[in-house]
PDB file of C-alpha atoms and ligand atoms in Angstrom:
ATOM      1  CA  UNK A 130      -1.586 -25.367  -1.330  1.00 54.00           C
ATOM      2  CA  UNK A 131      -3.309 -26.840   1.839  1.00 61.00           C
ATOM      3  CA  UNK A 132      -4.293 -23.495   3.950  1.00 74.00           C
ATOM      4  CA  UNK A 133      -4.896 -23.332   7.748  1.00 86.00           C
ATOM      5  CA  UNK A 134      -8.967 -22.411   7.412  1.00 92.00           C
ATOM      6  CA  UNK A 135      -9.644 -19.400   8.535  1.00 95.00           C
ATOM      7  CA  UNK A 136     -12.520 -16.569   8.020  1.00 97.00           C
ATOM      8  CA  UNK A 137     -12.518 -13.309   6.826  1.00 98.00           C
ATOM      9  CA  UNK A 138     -14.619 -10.442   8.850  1.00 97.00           C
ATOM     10  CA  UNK A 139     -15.228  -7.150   7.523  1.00 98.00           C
ATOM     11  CA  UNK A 140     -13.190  -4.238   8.816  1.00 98.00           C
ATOM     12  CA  UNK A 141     -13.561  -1.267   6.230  1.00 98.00           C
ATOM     13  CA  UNK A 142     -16.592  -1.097   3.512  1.00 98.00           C
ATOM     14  CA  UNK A 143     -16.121  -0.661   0.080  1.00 98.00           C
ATOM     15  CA  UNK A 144     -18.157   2.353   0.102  1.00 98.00           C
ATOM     16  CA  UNK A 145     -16.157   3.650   3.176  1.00 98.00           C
ATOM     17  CA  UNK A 146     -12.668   3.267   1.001  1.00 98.00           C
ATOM     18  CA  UNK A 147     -14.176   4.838  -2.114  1.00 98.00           C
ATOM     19  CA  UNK A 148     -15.732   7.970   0.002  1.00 98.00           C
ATOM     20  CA  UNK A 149     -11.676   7.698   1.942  1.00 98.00           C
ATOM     21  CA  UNK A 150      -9.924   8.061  -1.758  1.00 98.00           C
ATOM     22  CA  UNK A 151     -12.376  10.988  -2.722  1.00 98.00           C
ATOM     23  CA  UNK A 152     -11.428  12.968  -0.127  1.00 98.00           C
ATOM     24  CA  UNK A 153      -7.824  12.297  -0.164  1.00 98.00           C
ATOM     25  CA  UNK A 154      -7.705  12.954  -3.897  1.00 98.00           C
ATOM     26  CA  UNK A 155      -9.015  16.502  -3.551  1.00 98.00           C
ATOM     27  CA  UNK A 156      -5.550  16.804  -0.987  1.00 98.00           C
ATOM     28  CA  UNK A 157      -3.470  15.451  -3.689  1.00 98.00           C
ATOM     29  CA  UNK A 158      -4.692  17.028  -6.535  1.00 97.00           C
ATOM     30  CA  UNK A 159      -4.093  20.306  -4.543  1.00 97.00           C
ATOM     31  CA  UNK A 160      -0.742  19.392  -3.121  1.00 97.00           C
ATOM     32  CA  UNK A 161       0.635  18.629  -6.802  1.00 98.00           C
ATOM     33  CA  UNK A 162      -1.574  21.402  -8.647  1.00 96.00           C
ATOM     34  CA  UNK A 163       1.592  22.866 -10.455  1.00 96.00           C
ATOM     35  CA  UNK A 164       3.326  19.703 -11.816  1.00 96.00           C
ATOM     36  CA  UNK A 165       3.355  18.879 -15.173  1.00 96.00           C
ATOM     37  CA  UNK A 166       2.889  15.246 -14.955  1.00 97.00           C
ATOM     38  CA  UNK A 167       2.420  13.436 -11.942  1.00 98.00           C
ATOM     39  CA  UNK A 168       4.606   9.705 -11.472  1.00 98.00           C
ATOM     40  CA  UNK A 169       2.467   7.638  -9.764  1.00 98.00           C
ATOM     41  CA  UNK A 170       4.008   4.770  -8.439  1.00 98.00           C
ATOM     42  CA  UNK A 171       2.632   1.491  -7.518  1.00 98.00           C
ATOM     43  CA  UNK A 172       4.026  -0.781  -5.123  1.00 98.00           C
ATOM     44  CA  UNK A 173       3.396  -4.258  -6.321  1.00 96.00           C
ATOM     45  CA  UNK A 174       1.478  -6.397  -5.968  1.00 95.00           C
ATOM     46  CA  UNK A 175      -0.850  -5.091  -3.218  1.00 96.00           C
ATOM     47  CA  UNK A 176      -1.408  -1.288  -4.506  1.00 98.00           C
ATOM     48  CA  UNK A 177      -2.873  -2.373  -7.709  1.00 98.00           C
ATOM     49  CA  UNK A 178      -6.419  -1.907  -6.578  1.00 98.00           C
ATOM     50  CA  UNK A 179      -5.770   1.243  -4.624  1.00 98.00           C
ATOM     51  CA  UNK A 180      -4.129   2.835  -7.240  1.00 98.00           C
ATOM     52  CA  UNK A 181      -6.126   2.041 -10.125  1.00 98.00           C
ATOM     53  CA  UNK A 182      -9.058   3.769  -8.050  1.00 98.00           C
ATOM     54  CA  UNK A 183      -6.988   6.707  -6.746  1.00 98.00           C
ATOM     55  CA  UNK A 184      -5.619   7.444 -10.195  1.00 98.00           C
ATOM     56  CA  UNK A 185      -9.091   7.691 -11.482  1.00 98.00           C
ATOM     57  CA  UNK A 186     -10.316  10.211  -8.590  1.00 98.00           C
ATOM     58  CA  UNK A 187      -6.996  12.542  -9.336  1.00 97.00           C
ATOM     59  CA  UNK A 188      -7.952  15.625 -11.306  1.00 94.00           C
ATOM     60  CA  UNK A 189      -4.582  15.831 -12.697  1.00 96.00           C
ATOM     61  CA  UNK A 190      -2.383  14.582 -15.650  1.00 97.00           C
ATOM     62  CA  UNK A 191      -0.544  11.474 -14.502  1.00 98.00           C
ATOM     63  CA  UNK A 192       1.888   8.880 -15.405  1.00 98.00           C
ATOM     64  CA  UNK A 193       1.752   5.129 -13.787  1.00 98.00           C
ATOM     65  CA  UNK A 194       4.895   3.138 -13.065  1.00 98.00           C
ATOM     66  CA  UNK A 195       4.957   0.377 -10.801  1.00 98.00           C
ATOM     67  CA  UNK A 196       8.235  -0.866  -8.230  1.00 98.00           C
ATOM     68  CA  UNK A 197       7.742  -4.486  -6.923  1.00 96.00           C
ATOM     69  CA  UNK A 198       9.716  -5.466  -3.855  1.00 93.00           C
ATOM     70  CA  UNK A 199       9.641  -8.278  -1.883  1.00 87.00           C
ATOM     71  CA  UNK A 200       7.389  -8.448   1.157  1.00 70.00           C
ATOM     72  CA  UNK A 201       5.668 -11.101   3.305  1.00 62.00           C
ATOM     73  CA  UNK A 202       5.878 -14.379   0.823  1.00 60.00           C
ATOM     74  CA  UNK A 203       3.423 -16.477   2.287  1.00 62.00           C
ATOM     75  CA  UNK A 204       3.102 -15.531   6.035  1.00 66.00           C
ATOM     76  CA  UNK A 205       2.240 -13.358   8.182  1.00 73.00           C
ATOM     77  CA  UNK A 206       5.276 -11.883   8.990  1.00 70.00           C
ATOM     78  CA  UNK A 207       8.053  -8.959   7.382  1.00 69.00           C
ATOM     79  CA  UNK A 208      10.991 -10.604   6.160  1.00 67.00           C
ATOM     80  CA  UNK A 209      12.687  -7.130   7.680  1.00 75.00           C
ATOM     81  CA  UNK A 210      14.820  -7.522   4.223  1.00 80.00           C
ATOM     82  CA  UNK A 211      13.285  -5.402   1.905  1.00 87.00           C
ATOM     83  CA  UNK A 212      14.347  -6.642  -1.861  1.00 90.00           C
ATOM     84  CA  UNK A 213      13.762  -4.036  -5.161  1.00 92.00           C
ATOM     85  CA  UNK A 214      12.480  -7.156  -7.487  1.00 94.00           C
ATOM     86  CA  UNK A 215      11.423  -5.169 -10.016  1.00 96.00           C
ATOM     87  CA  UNK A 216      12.505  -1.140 -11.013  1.00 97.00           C
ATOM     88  CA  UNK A 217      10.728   1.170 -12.703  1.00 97.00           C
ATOM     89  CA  UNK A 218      10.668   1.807 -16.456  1.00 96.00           C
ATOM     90  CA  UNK A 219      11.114   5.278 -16.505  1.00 93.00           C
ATOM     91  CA  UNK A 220      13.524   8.296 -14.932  1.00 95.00           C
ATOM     92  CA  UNK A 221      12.156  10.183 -12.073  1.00 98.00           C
ATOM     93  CA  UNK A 222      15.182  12.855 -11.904  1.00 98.00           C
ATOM     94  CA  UNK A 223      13.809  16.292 -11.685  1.00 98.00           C
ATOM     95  CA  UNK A 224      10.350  14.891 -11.564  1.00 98.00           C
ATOM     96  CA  UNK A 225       7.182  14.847  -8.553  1.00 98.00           C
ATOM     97  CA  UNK A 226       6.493  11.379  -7.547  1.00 98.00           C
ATOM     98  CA  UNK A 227       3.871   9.907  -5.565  1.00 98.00           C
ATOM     99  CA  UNK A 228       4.634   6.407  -4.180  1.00 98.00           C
ATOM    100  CA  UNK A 229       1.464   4.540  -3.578  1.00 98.00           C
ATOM    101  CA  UNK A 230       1.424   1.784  -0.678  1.00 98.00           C
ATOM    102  CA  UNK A 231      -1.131  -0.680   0.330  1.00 98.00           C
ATOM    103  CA  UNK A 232      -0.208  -1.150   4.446  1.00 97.00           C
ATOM    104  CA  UNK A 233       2.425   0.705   6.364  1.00 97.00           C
ATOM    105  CA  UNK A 234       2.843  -2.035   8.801  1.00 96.00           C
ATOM    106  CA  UNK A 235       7.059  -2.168  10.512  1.00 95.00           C
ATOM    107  CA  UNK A 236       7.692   0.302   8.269  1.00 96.00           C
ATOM    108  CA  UNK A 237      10.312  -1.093   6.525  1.00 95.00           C
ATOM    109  CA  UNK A 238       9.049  -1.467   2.718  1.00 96.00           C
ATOM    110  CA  UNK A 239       8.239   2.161   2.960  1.00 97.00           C
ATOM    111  CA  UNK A 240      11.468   3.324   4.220  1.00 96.00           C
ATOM    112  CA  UNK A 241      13.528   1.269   1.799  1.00 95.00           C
ATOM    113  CA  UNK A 242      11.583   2.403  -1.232  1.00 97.00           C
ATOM    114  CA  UNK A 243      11.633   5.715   0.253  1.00 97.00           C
ATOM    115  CA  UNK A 244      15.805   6.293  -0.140  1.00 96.00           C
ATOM    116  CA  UNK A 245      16.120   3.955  -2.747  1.00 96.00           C
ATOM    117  CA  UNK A 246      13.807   6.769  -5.019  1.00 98.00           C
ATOM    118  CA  UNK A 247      15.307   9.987  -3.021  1.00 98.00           C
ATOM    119  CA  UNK A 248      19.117   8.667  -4.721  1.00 98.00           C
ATOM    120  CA  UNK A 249      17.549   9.393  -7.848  1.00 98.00           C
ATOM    121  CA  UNK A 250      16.926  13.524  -7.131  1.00 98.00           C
ATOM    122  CA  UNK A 251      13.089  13.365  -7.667  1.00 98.00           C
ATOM    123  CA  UNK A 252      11.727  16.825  -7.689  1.00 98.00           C
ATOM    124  CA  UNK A 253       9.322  15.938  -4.998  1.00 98.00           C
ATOM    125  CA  UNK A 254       8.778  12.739  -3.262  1.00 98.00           C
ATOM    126  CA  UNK A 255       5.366  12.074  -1.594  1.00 98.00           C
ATOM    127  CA  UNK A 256       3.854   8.715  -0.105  1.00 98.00           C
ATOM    128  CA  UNK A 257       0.249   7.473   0.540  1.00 98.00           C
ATOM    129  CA  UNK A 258      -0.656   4.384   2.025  1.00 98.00           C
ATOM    130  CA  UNK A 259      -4.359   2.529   2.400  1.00 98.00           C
ATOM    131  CA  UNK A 260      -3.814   1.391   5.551  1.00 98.00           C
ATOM    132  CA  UNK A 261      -1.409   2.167   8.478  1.00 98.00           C
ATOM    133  CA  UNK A 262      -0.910  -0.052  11.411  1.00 98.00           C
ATOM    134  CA  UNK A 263       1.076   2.782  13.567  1.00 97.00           C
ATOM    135  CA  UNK A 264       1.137  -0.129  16.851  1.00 96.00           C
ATOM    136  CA  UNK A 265       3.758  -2.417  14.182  1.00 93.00           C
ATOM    137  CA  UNK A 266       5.910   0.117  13.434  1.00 96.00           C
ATOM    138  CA  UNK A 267      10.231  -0.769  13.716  1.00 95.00           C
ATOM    139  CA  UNK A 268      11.085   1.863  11.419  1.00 96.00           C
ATOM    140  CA  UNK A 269      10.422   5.914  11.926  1.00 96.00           C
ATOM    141  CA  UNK A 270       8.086   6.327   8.798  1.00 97.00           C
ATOM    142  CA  UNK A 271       4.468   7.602   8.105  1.00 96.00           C
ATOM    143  CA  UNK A 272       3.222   7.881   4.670  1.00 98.00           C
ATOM    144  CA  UNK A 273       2.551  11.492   3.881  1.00 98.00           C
ATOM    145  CA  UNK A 274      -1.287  10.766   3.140  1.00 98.00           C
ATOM    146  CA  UNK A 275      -3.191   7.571   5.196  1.00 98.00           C
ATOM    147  CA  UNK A 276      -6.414   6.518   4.576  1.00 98.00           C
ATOM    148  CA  UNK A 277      -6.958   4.474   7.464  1.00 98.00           C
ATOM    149  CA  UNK A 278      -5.431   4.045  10.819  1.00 98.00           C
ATOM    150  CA  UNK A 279      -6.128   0.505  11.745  1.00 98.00           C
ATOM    151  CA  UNK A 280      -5.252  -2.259  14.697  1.00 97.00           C
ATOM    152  CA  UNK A 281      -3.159  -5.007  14.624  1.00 96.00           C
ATOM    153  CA  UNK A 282      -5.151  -6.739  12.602  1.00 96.00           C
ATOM    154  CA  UNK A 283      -3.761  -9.312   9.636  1.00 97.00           C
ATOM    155  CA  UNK A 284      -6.369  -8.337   6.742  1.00 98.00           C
ATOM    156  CA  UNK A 285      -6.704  -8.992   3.441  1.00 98.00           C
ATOM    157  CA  UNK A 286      -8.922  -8.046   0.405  1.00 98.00           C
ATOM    158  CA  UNK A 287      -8.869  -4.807  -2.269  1.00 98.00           C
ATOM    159  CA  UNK A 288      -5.161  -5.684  -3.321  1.00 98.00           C
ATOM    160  CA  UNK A 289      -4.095  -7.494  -0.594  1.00 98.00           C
ATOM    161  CA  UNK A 290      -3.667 -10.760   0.388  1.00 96.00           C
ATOM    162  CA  UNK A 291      -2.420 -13.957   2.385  1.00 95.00           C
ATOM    163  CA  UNK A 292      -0.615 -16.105   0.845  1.00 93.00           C
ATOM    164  CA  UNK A 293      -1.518 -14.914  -2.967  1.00 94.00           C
ATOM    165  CA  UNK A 294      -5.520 -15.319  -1.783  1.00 96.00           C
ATOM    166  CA  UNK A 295      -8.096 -12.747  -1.444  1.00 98.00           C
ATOM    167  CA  UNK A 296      -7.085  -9.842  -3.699  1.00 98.00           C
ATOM    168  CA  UNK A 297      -9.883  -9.507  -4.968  1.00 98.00           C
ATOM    169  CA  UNK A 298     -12.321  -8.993  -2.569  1.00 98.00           C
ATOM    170  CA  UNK A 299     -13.761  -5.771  -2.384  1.00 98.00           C
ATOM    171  CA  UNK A 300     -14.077  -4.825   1.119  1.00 98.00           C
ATOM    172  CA  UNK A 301     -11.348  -5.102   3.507  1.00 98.00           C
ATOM    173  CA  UNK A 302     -11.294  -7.595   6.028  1.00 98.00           C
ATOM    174  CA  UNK A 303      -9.133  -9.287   9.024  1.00 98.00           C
ATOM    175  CA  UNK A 304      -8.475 -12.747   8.949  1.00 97.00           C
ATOM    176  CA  UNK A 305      -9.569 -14.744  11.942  1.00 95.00           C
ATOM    177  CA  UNK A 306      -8.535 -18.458  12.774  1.00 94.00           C
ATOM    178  CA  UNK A 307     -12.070 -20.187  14.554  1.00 92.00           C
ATOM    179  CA  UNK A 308      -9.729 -23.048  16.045  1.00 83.00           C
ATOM    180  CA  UNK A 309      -7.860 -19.790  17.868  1.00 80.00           C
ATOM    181  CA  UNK A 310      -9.129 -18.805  21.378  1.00 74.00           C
ATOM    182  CA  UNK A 311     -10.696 -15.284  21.034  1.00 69.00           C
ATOM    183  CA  UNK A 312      -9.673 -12.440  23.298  1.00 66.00           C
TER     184      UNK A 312
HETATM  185  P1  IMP B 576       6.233  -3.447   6.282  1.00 66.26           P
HETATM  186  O1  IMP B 576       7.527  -3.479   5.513  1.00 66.26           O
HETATM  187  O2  IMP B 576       6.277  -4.331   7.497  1.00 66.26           O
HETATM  188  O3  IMP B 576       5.731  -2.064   6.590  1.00 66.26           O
HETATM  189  O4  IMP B 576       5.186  -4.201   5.431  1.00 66.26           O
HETATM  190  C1  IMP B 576       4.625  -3.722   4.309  1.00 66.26           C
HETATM  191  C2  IMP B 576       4.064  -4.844   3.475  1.00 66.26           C
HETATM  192  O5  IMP B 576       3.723  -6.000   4.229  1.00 66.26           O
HETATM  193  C3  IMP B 576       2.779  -4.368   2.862  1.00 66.26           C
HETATM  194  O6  IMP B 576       3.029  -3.713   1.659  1.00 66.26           O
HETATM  195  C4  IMP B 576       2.027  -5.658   2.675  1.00 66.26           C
HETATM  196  O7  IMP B 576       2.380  -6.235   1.452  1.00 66.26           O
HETATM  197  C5  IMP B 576       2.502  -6.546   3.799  1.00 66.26           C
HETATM  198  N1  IMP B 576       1.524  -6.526   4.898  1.00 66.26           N
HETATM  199  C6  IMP B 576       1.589  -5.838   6.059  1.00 66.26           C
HETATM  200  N2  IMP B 576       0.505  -6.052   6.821  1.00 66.26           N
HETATM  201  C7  IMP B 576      -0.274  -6.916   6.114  1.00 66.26           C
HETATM  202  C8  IMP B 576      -1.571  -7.490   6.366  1.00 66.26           C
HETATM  203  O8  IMP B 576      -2.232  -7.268   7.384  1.00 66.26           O
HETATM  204  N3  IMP B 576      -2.048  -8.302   5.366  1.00 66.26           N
HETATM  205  C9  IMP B 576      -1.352  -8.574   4.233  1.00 66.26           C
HETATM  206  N4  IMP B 576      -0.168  -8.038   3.956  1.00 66.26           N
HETATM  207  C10 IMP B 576       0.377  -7.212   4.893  1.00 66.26           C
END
């Protein structure tokens, strides 16, 4: 696929997202010290980094399930129609669940995933997201747990990507066109 070139500078540090998930593990861990079993839900296919380093920091017993939904395709903007592409395996009646998000950015994914779980009378129903770009927002939603508050910035990198590229960086960074005029 021919790609626009563009360059990628970076925004938060790998160390700076592991020390982030530490700390935000200790909350979790707290929050959910009496459950059983913690669901731990992955949004697809962004979260799959975050996750698979937050589950590892969370002193707790968990189970992993992941919901895909439709999001960007290959551009840089929300399709505003959120789409449940793929469900999860398992029941979540009666049970604490902790949805796990890459970017809060209109807020519609979050919102949509967020009452299409609630119909299902989880016990409790807690969100985190990576990243949280508060300036985008269309929809009233915050995750309940953010690890970074960031600009309106497109970025890419540790999960996420444009247009299927740059998942697996490590770092996060923003995408910047050189043929674009800077501010
Ligand atoms: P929302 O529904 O607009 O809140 O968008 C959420 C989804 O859009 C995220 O889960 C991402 O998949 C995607 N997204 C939002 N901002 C970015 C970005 O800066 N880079 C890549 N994907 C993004």
């Amino acid at each position: 696929m021919s790609q626009r070139p563009y360059v990628i500078d970076e925004m938060i540090s790998a160390k700076s997202i592991a020390a982030r998930i530490e700390a935000l593990s200790h909350e979790i861990a707290a929050e959910f010290k009496d459950t059983e079993q913690l669901l731990v839900v992955g949004l697809l296919r962004g979260s799959f980094v975050f996750i698979a380093d937050l589950v590892r920091e969370l002193d707790l017993p968990v189970e992993v399930d992941f919901l895909e939904v439709s999001s960007y395709g290959d551009g840089m903007e929300s399709s505003r129609e959120v789409r449940i592409l793929k469900d999860l395996r398992g029941q979540i009646e009666g049970r604490d669940v902790l949805v796990v998000e890459d970017i809060v950015d209109t807020g519609f994914t979050l919102s949509r995933v967020v009452s299409f779980l609630s119909a299902r009378d989880p016990a409790r129903l807690r969100t985190i997201a990576l990243l949280d770009k508060p300036s985008r927002r269309e929809v009233d939603v915050t995750a309940d747990w953010t690890g970074f508050v960031i600009p309106d910035e497109f970025v890419v990198g540790y999960g996420i990507d444009y247009a299927q590229r740059n998942r697996n960086l490590p770092f996060i960074g923003k995408v910047r066109f050189p043929d674009e005029p800077q501010p």
